[in-house]
Every structure is written in structure tokens, then in C-alpha cells.
């Protein structure tokens, strides 16, 4: 294009037109539908977008691409400026994006949350980054078109990466769209317990009809089904019944189904049917976007350099990011001070020096605990259940639960393949003992300190 033959507005329209051809329909709908041309001046085009969140995302993802495209068309460099303008009621619906679709903040009252689900878990509050966009978009599509879009769907990924958030967002959004729909959300643990109870009370028919009445069945953390053969059997039949009548099922798991041990092949093949999508840890830019979103939701002010400090240091998962933020806010509240970089550095130093709590390995916990009680590592892993071994083992399990993010299932596996209920009982036992034995808590604290300071690697 020859310079001068375009005015900036035409140039912008052409840019948009070309993006519509080059990008996927979904991407275009999501990000470009709601950008409005405002005005232009020398070497600058002013565009408006509906929110600060949208602005951040557009700049992060597309500003280079937009500028390059305009350069291609005009032959000279133009700067793009974004301003935030609440969209007037245009004929264009909000962009087809999880973030925007449920942008219910201004009229949150109108959004109908499912009574059994957490109101915090919506697509509106879920930040999309490269690490989760596939899963998030699949989840959104499912919520709009249950039973048709992707059925079944399995979302897997490590702790704190947003599995529960997405799963519940599906339920909330589907309910908001259609209140008549029957949505059942349970953790796999609840499903197991419900099933066991139904056997005990001879109410299996009620159990069966309850789960088979679902239009959308959401089961969180299916890794807990491992070893529960009878529950697996029951879920297999529930699955078939729902699948045959085109009812939607979505599951979450802490790892790919292929890595689940102790799962019957036929149930595994059911989970693997349909769509399996993963969630990865967010990269730096996404962490910034998430933290900003959380801060916006809490309606507080935190300087950008503090946000950057947190995001540089907390890399594990979103839950840890939130923990760091909560700690900082709690401190600032307590001493009634504004959060500064110095305060953040001081208050979060522990967190940063030891950010990956999950990295404290269970084997270190076992070795330190065994050492302290004059036992060997293998004693704690082994089968013997004499009091002299069982008690230190309970302690080590309790510390593992306290100090790491591992699930009880994972801890059980580390302790010689024990069941997660054994781990839960052990933790309970230690908690009870602490109430009656005043020496136990100091002992455990001592062990925790030793474990944290543990420098020698075996
Ligand atoms: P998981 O079930 O995978 O362990 P959760 O869904 O409980 O993780 O997420 C942990 C926390 O992080 C929740 O408070 C959730 O709202 C938040 N979170 C995770 N991913 C995102 C995201 N992409 N955007 C906003 N918040 C997120
Ligand atoms: Mg979860």
C-alpha cells in the first residue's frame, strides 16, 4: 500500500479485515471484535477496549502483531494507544471469550451462580494464558453446549493450576444459561463416600438414580478413585448410562489418565474417550495478568514493582501466587501501611527462599524423621506396624501433609504404596495426640525446622 493513500481509520479497518482472515475465528472473535477505532493523530492510532484486563491481554498478545500489520499496510511506524471505555450497548455481543462473555462484574447480581458451587469460580475470573487456553476454551464451549461440544472431557494438571476453578466455572455458567439443567459437582472422594454409604444403608438405587439424573456430571480429582475398584465399577456404569443419553461429563485429574495406577482398563478407556486437555504452570506474563486480576477483584492497590517481584519469585502455580498476595495484604492491613517493595521483600523472603514447598521431598521428611527416632528410612516405608515404627511413620505423614502440596494419595504412594485413607487417619491421630501430649508439637516443630534447613542431599 502506498503511504498516503490510506487514512488511519481505513488502515485500521483493513488491519482488522486481514486479521479476520489470518487468525482463527475463535481468536478473532475473542480479541478483535470489541476493539473500537477512536481517533488518530500523527503516527498514533487510538483504540478503545472494554476493560483494563482486556487491554493488558491485547497489548501482551497482539500489540506487536498489530503494529507490524499497520507497518506493512502504511509503510511507516505507527504507535497504538489503547483506552478503556465501557462498551455502549452495541449490536455486537461481547467477544466470544471466556473472560468477556461473563463479564458480569457491573451487574453481578444478574448472574445466577449454581447454589452448590463457589461463586468465585467463573470464567470471568479465570485468566487465560498460553498455559491454559485450550482447556479454558473447551470448558467454556462445554458450559454453553453441554453433551455436544466435548464429551467426556478430562482436564488434568498439577496442584493449584485451576482445575477446580474451571470445573466449577462450567457448572456456574451452564446454570446461568439454563436454570433447569441438573448439574452435579462432586469430588471423587465424595463420590466414593456416597457410594460406600449407599451400600451400608442399602440405598444403592437412590445413589444410582441421583448420579444418572445429571445433565452435567462434574467429578473433581479422579485420581482418588485409584484402588477403589467397586466405586470404579459403579462409575463405569454411571458413565455408560450418561454417555448413551448424551449427558455431559467432565473430570479432573492430577496427571494424565495413562499415568494413573490402580485403575481398571475399561474405566481408563472411558476417561480417555473424548477430549483430554492439560493445564501447565503459567509463564511470567500470565502470572502478572493473574495477580493483577486478583488485585483488581480485591479492590486494593499494589505497586507494579511489587507485583513483578512476586511473579518473578513465585513460579510454581496460581495457588502459591495467591498465598503470597494474601500474606502481603494481611501484613499491610495489620500494620496499616501501604505495601512497598521493601515491605514485600521483607515479608515474603521466607516465601521466596522456600517458594516451592512441594520441592521439599517426602523422602527428606522421611529420612529426617527416621533419624530423629533412631530408625531407618526403610522402616518408615516398610510394612511393620509395631508402635515404635508406626508412631514415627504417622509423624512423617503428618509433616508431609503440612509441609508439601502433595495429596494424601501421593503421600501414601511414597510411604510404600499405602492408601490415602491411611494417610488421613495418621494425620488425624497426630492432631489428636497433640491435644493431649504437650511435648508433641515442639517435637514436630523441631523436625519441620530441621527438614527446612536440610542441606545435605542423600
Ligand atoms: P487445582 O484444582 O488445579 O488444584 P484450583 O482450581 O483450586 O487448582 O486453583 C487454585 C487457585 O488459583 C484458585 O483460587 C483459583 O481461583 C486460582 N486460579 C488458578 N488458575 C487461575 C487462572 N488462570 N486465573 C485466575 N485464577 C486462577
Ligand atoms: Mg482442585
XYZ file of C-alpha atoms and ligand atoms in Angstrom:
486
model
C 0.000 0.000 0.000
C 1.289 3.412 -0.835
C 1.697 5.759 2.025
C -0.848 8.494 1.972
C -3.489 6.550 0.136
C -4.870 5.324 3.437
C -6.211 7.313 6.243
C -5.629 5.743 9.580
C -9.179 4.667 10.096
C -9.280 2.823 6.784
C -5.954 1.327 7.618
C -7.325 0.050 10.908
C -10.352 -1.422 9.170
C -8.094 -3.193 6.717
C -5.926 -4.479 9.581
C -8.964 -5.947 11.240
C -10.195 -7.407 7.975
C -6.896 -9.150 7.383
C -6.724 -10.453 10.931
C -10.138 -11.937 10.456
C -8.714 -13.970 7.597
C -5.418 -14.831 9.204
C -6.499 -15.705 12.726
C -8.778 -18.463 13.777
C -12.405 -17.497 14.062
C -12.225 -18.041 17.802
C -9.158 -15.855 18.265
C -10.610 -13.117 16.141
C -13.934 -13.183 17.947
C -12.233 -13.276 21.287
C -9.839 -10.406 20.875
C -10.668 -8.202 17.940
C -14.418 -7.969 17.858
C -14.547 -5.466 20.671
C -11.753 -3.131 19.773
C -13.122 0.167 18.575
C -11.369 2.771 16.496
C -11.489 6.136 18.304
C -9.313 8.647 16.519
C -5.841 9.178 15.217
C -3.204 11.816 15.230
C 0.290 11.999 13.827
C 1.752 8.492 13.924
C -0.748 7.344 16.526
C -3.949 5.418 16.421
C -6.239 5.463 19.434
C -8.343 2.417 20.025
C -10.694 1.632 22.845
C -11.264 -1.635 24.630
C -13.807 -2.606 27.281
C -11.605 -3.195 30.342
C -8.127 -2.913 31.790
C -7.901 -6.636 31.785
C -8.732 -6.767 28.101
C -6.205 -4.014 27.455
C -3.412 -5.889 29.233
C -4.155 -9.042 27.323
C -4.325 -7.328 23.930
C -1.063 -5.500 24.494
C 0.647 -8.604 25.700
C -0.564 -10.825 22.925
C -1.107 -8.645 19.916
C 0.424 -5.180 20.072
C 3.491 -6.263 18.070
C 1.357 -8.056 15.557
C -0.934 -5.055 15.117
C 1.955 -2.642 14.719
C 3.657 -4.897 12.195
C 0.492 -5.244 10.185
C -0.023 -1.490 10.093
C 3.589 -1.040 9.093
C 3.009 -3.468 6.264
C -0.014 -1.503 5.087
C 1.220 2.037 5.578
C 4.940 1.673 5.244
C 5.608 3.718 8.345
C 5.608 3.088 12.041
C 2.507 3.898 13.990
C 2.008 3.686 17.735
C -1.159 2.185 19.046
C -2.816 3.602 22.125
C -5.497 1.788 23.990
C -8.012 3.470 26.209
C -10.618 1.778 28.292
C -14.185 2.581 27.513
C -17.097 0.662 28.795
C -18.817 -0.542 25.684
C -22.077 1.141 24.888
C -24.777 -1.337 24.114
C -23.715 -2.142 20.619
C -25.250 -4.683 18.380
C -22.091 -6.702 18.693
C -22.237 -9.082 21.623
C -19.229 -9.128 23.931
C -16.308 -11.013 22.432
C -16.612 -14.683 22.395
C -14.150 -15.097 25.179
C -14.371 -16.757 28.498
C -13.132 -13.625 30.097
C -15.522 -11.305 28.410
C -18.539 -13.452 27.992
C -19.228 -13.494 31.646
C -18.047 -10.051 32.351
C -20.730 -9.759 34.947
C -18.916 -7.562 37.375
C -21.028 -4.488 36.832
C -24.225 -6.469 37.331
C -23.049 -9.450 39.262
C -26.500 -9.775 40.781
C -27.903 -10.851 37.469
C -25.519 -13.744 37.132
C -27.072 -16.852 38.610
C -24.484 -18.965 40.345
C -25.245 -22.575 40.927
C -26.252 -22.886 44.594
C -23.784 -25.709 45.240
C -20.840 -24.072 43.553
C -18.299 -21.500 44.553
C -19.197 -18.017 43.316
C -15.542 -17.173 42.896
C -15.161 -19.798 40.222
C -16.393 -18.314 36.978
C -14.895 -17.849 33.537
C -14.927 -14.137 34.167
C -12.400 -14.516 36.947
C -10.263 -17.039 35.085
C -7.268 -15.556 33.317
C -6.392 -17.181 30.037
C -2.770 -17.647 29.115
C -0.864 -19.947 26.820
C -0.730 -22.489 29.604
C -4.466 -22.968 29.862
C -6.208 -21.509 26.832
C -7.141 -24.810 25.283
C -8.627 -26.143 28.495
C -10.412 -22.882 29.270
C -11.955 -22.592 25.836
C -13.038 -26.209 25.858
C -14.604 -25.656 29.275
C -16.447 -22.602 28.033
C -17.723 -24.423 24.970
C -18.946 -27.263 27.183
C -20.786 -24.904 29.503
C -22.641 -23.435 26.538
C -23.370 -26.630 24.782
C -23.263 -29.487 27.267
C -23.380 -33.004 25.906
C -22.384 -31.866 22.456
C -19.142 -29.974 22.494
C -16.594 -32.299 24.032
C -17.891 -35.322 25.811
C -16.442 -36.540 28.065
C -13.746 -34.046 28.852
C -10.840 -34.590 31.184
C -8.788 -31.674 32.468
C -5.511 -32.654 34.068
C -2.622 -30.821 35.639
C -0.693 -30.251 38.843
C -1.927 -28.735 42.050
C -3.112 -25.118 42.070
C -3.319 -24.729 38.311
C -7.043 -24.083 38.098
C -8.697 -27.485 37.626
C -11.372 -26.943 40.239
C -11.831 -23.367 39.123
C -12.550 -24.431 35.535
C -14.731 -27.349 36.526
C -16.927 -25.191 38.720
C -16.988 -22.437 36.106
C -18.581 -24.922 33.735
C -21.279 -25.615 36.314
C -21.882 -21.957 37.147
C -22.044 -20.875 33.538
C -24.244 -23.720 32.368
C -26.602 -22.950 35.251
C -26.593 -19.265 34.436
C -27.614 -20.087 30.895
C -30.234 -22.636 31.848
C -31.511 -22.987 35.376
C -33.490 -26.106 34.600
C -30.417 -28.137 33.912
C -29.331 -30.686 36.543
C -25.711 -30.153 37.448
C -23.894 -32.404 39.866
C -20.463 -31.416 41.089
C -18.608 -33.775 43.423
C -15.057 -34.525 44.320
C -14.103 -38.117 43.663
C -13.789 -38.521 47.436
C -17.416 -37.516 47.918
C -18.455 -39.848 45.128
C -16.617 -42.701 46.844
C -18.099 -41.883 50.235
C -21.602 -41.557 48.808
C -21.215 -44.918 47.191
C -19.934 -46.622 50.332
C -22.743 -45.095 52.345
C -25.316 -46.299 49.846
C -24.060 -49.844 50.245
C -24.117 -49.580 54.001
C -27.627 -48.125 54.045
C -28.845 -50.327 51.207
C -29.801 -47.268 49.213
C -27.858 -48.021 46.080
C -30.901 -47.365 43.916
C -31.000 -43.789 45.241
C -27.286 -43.384 44.589
C -27.692 -44.692 41.062
C -30.656 -42.542 40.170
C -29.069 -39.466 41.698
C -25.955 -39.621 39.542
C -27.801 -40.795 36.486
C -30.177 -37.853 36.659
C -27.361 -35.430 35.894
C -27.367 -33.431 32.697
C -23.856 -32.397 33.601
C -21.748 -34.528 35.902
C -18.565 -32.877 37.144
C -16.153 -35.065 39.124
C -13.086 -33.397 40.573
C -9.794 -35.182 41.316
C -10.487 -38.620 39.895
C -7.009 -39.782 40.938
C -8.645 -40.564 44.266
C -10.517 -43.382 42.586
C -7.327 -45.397 42.387
C -7.664 -48.726 44.150
C -11.377 -48.165 44.742
C -12.395 -50.990 42.460
C -16.031 -51.161 43.427
C -16.547 -47.433 43.085
C -14.763 -47.601 39.751
C -17.166 -50.303 38.670
C -20.123 -48.160 39.666
C -18.715 -45.097 37.917
C -18.164 -47.178 34.814
C -21.879 -47.972 34.668
C -22.873 -44.406 35.503
C -20.569 -43.257 32.749
C -22.142 -45.547 30.189
C -25.662 -44.563 31.156
C -24.901 -40.851 30.913
C -22.850 -41.208 27.764
C -25.580 -43.120 25.990
C -28.055 -40.369 26.705
C -25.644 -37.613 25.623
C -25.206 -36.168 29.068
C -22.090 -34.160 29.649
C -19.278 -35.421 31.866
C -16.178 -33.540 32.870
C -13.443 -34.912 35.102
C -10.252 -33.519 36.548
C -7.138 -35.400 37.474
C -3.693 -34.504 38.808
C -1.938 -36.366 35.999
C -2.699 -37.873 32.590
C -5.014 -40.837 32.896
C -2.368 -43.060 31.371
C -0.263 -42.458 34.479
C -2.946 -43.469 36.938
C -2.090 -46.721 38.530
C -4.748 -48.919 40.020
C -7.467 -48.011 37.576
C -9.401 -50.605 35.641
C -8.656 -50.580 31.936
C -12.241 -50.154 30.940
C -12.726 -47.066 33.095
C -9.424 -45.669 31.892
C -10.548 -46.070 28.314
C -13.774 -44.198 29.149
C -11.828 -41.278 30.616
C -9.573 -41.213 27.595
C -12.510 -41.053 25.259
C -13.454 -37.520 24.208
C -11.164 -34.652 24.971
C -8.158 -34.723 27.338
C -6.615 -31.304 27.945
C -3.852 -30.236 30.259
C -3.099 -27.192 32.381
C 0.510 -26.084 32.615
C 2.090 -23.685 35.097
C 1.584 -20.088 33.941
C 4.500 -18.166 32.438
C 5.665 -14.820 33.783
C 3.266 -12.669 31.749
C 0.302 -14.808 32.644
C 1.300 -14.743 36.310
C 1.310 -10.949 36.136
C -2.109 -10.936 34.474
C -3.495 -13.328 37.096
C -2.118 -11.378 40.015
C -3.426 -8.117 38.607
C -6.820 -9.686 38.211
C -6.814 -10.921 41.817
C -5.762 -7.470 42.997
C -8.478 -5.826 40.920
C -11.037 -8.194 42.443
C -9.911 -7.352 45.953
C -10.057 -3.686 45.111
C -6.674 -2.872 46.575
C -3.637 -1.035 45.331
C -0.304 -2.741 44.939
C 2.562 -1.116 43.061
C 3.677 -2.745 39.833
C 7.196 -3.399 41.102
C 5.755 -5.485 43.941
C 3.600 -7.460 41.524
C 6.661 -8.099 39.391
C 8.685 -9.142 42.420
C 6.082 -11.719 43.389
C 5.703 -13.048 39.849
C 9.431 -13.374 39.350
C 9.797 -15.393 42.520
C 6.670 -17.477 42.730
C 6.718 -19.705 39.718
C 5.051 -22.876 40.862
C 1.311 -22.352 40.498
C -1.549 -19.937 40.973
C -2.350 -21.090 44.473
C 1.136 -20.113 45.631
C 0.778 -16.740 43.922
C -2.429 -16.158 45.841
C -0.784 -17.222 49.090
C 1.983 -14.662 48.627
C -0.558 -11.958 47.884
C -2.711 -12.862 50.874
C 0.263 -12.803 53.183
C 1.249 -9.361 51.987
C -2.244 -7.937 52.277
C -2.663 -9.386 55.750
C 0.572 -7.751 56.862
C -0.266 -4.372 55.327
C -3.680 -4.488 56.984
C -2.213 -5.348 60.327
C 0.351 -2.593 60.467
C -1.832 -0.238 58.476
C 0.851 0.564 55.934
C 0.932 0.783 52.183
C 2.655 -2.090 50.505
C 6.067 -1.098 49.213
C 8.818 -3.051 47.534
C 10.828 -3.113 50.792
C 7.897 -4.420 52.790
C 7.211 -7.061 50.165
C 10.821 -8.179 50.060
C 10.968 -8.470 53.818
C 7.587 -10.080 54.343
C 7.892 -12.565 51.538
C 11.531 -13.501 51.997
C 10.608 -16.812 53.595
C 8.193 -17.484 50.851
C 10.752 -16.707 48.183
C 13.614 -18.590 49.701
C 11.366 -21.528 50.010
C 8.765 -20.965 47.367
C 8.434 -24.460 46.114
C 7.042 -26.097 49.163
C 6.341 -29.080 47.027
C 10.026 -29.353 46.385
C 10.632 -30.440 49.932
C 10.712 -34.041 49.061
C 8.850 -36.585 51.099
C 11.935 -38.734 51.198
C 13.810 -35.949 53.045
C 10.937 -35.734 55.511
C 11.080 -39.491 55.987
C 14.853 -39.559 56.459
C 14.932 -36.708 58.950
C 12.043 -38.152 60.919
C 13.509 -41.658 60.874
C 16.872 -40.273 62.037
C 15.264 -38.430 64.896
C 13.530 -41.564 66.152
C 16.569 -43.760 65.618
C 15.006 -45.662 62.735
C 15.896 -46.159 59.101
C 14.215 -44.783 56.008
C 13.132 -48.293 55.057
C 11.482 -48.765 58.428
C 9.084 -45.926 57.611
C 8.458 -47.224 54.124
C 8.118 -50.813 55.157
C 5.208 -52.931 56.288
C 5.929 -53.293 60.020
C 3.305 -51.766 62.247
C 4.871 -52.037 65.697
C 4.282 -48.999 67.834
C 7.936 -47.976 67.670
C 7.671 -47.659 63.919
C 4.017 -46.755 63.429
C 4.187 -43.595 65.512
C 7.197 -42.031 63.695
C 5.505 -43.006 60.453
C 2.362 -41.106 61.488
C 4.526 -38.124 62.355
C 6.296 -38.215 58.991
C 2.980 -38.465 57.149
C 1.571 -35.575 59.148
C 4.602 -33.423 58.351
C 4.392 -34.364 54.674
C 0.809 -33.174 54.612
C 1.667 -29.965 56.448
C 4.771 -29.092 54.553
C 4.103 -30.096 50.989
C 1.325 -29.749 48.490
C 1.239 -33.452 47.813
C -2.148 -35.062 48.000
C -2.808 -37.803 50.526
C -2.771 -40.235 47.607
C 0.705 -39.152 46.586
C 1.950 -39.259 50.152
C 0.530 -42.755 50.564
C 2.408 -43.899 47.495
C 5.682 -42.506 48.847
C 5.138 -44.374 52.086
C 5.390 -47.766 50.466
C 2.133 -47.630 48.494
C -0.258 -47.027 51.361
C -3.805 -45.928 50.782
C -4.703 -42.257 51.101
C -7.166 -43.048 53.908
C -4.247 -44.432 55.933
C -2.513 -41.099 55.494
C -5.632 -39.239 56.539
C -6.009 -41.369 59.674
C -2.366 -40.897 60.576
C -2.689 -37.134 60.304
C -5.843 -37.234 62.388
C -4.094 -39.315 65.017
C -1.233 -36.862 65.326
C -3.617 -33.947 65.556
C -5.487 -35.683 68.363
C -2.283 -36.621 70.173
C -1.121 -33.033 70.036
C -4.144 -32.030 72.059
C -3.168 -34.329 74.926
C 0.613 -34.547 74.660
C 2.242 -31.127 75.137
C 5.661 -32.379 74.004
C 4.489 -33.487 70.595
C 4.040 -30.106 68.968
C 7.545 -28.871 69.869
C 8.960 -32.149 68.575
C 7.165 -31.713 65.275
C 8.224 -28.077 65.027
C 11.800 -29.129 65.630
C 11.540 -31.719 62.883
C 9.996 -29.203 60.494
C 12.831 -26.754 61.119
C 15.416 -29.468 60.537
C 13.702 -30.528 57.338
C 13.553 -26.958 56.050
C 17.191 -26.382 56.844
C 18.151 -29.651 55.384
C 21.119 -29.007 53.177
C 22.796 -32.358 52.755
C 21.351 -34.383 49.976
C 21.334 -38.074 50.426
P -6.465 -27.096 41.293
O -7.870 -27.575 41.416
O -5.872 -27.350 39.942
O -5.566 -27.550 42.394
P -7.681 -24.535 41.787
O -8.715 -24.519 40.726
O -8.120 -24.813 43.171
O -6.481 -25.502 41.387
O -6.894 -23.137 41.728
C -6.123 -22.650 42.805
C -6.373 -21.171 42.955
O -5.815 -20.489 41.855
C -7.844 -20.818 42.966
O -8.053 -19.785 43.882
C -8.125 -20.344 41.558
O -9.144 -19.382 41.534
C -6.804 -19.736 41.166
N -6.522 -19.851 39.727
C -5.948 -20.895 39.083
N -5.800 -20.635 37.781
C -6.289 -19.389 37.583
C -6.413 -18.543 36.441
N -5.989 -18.926 35.235
N -6.963 -17.319 36.616
C -7.369 -16.915 37.830
N -7.270 -17.653 38.935
C -6.747 -18.875 38.835
Mg -8.749 -28.840 42.824
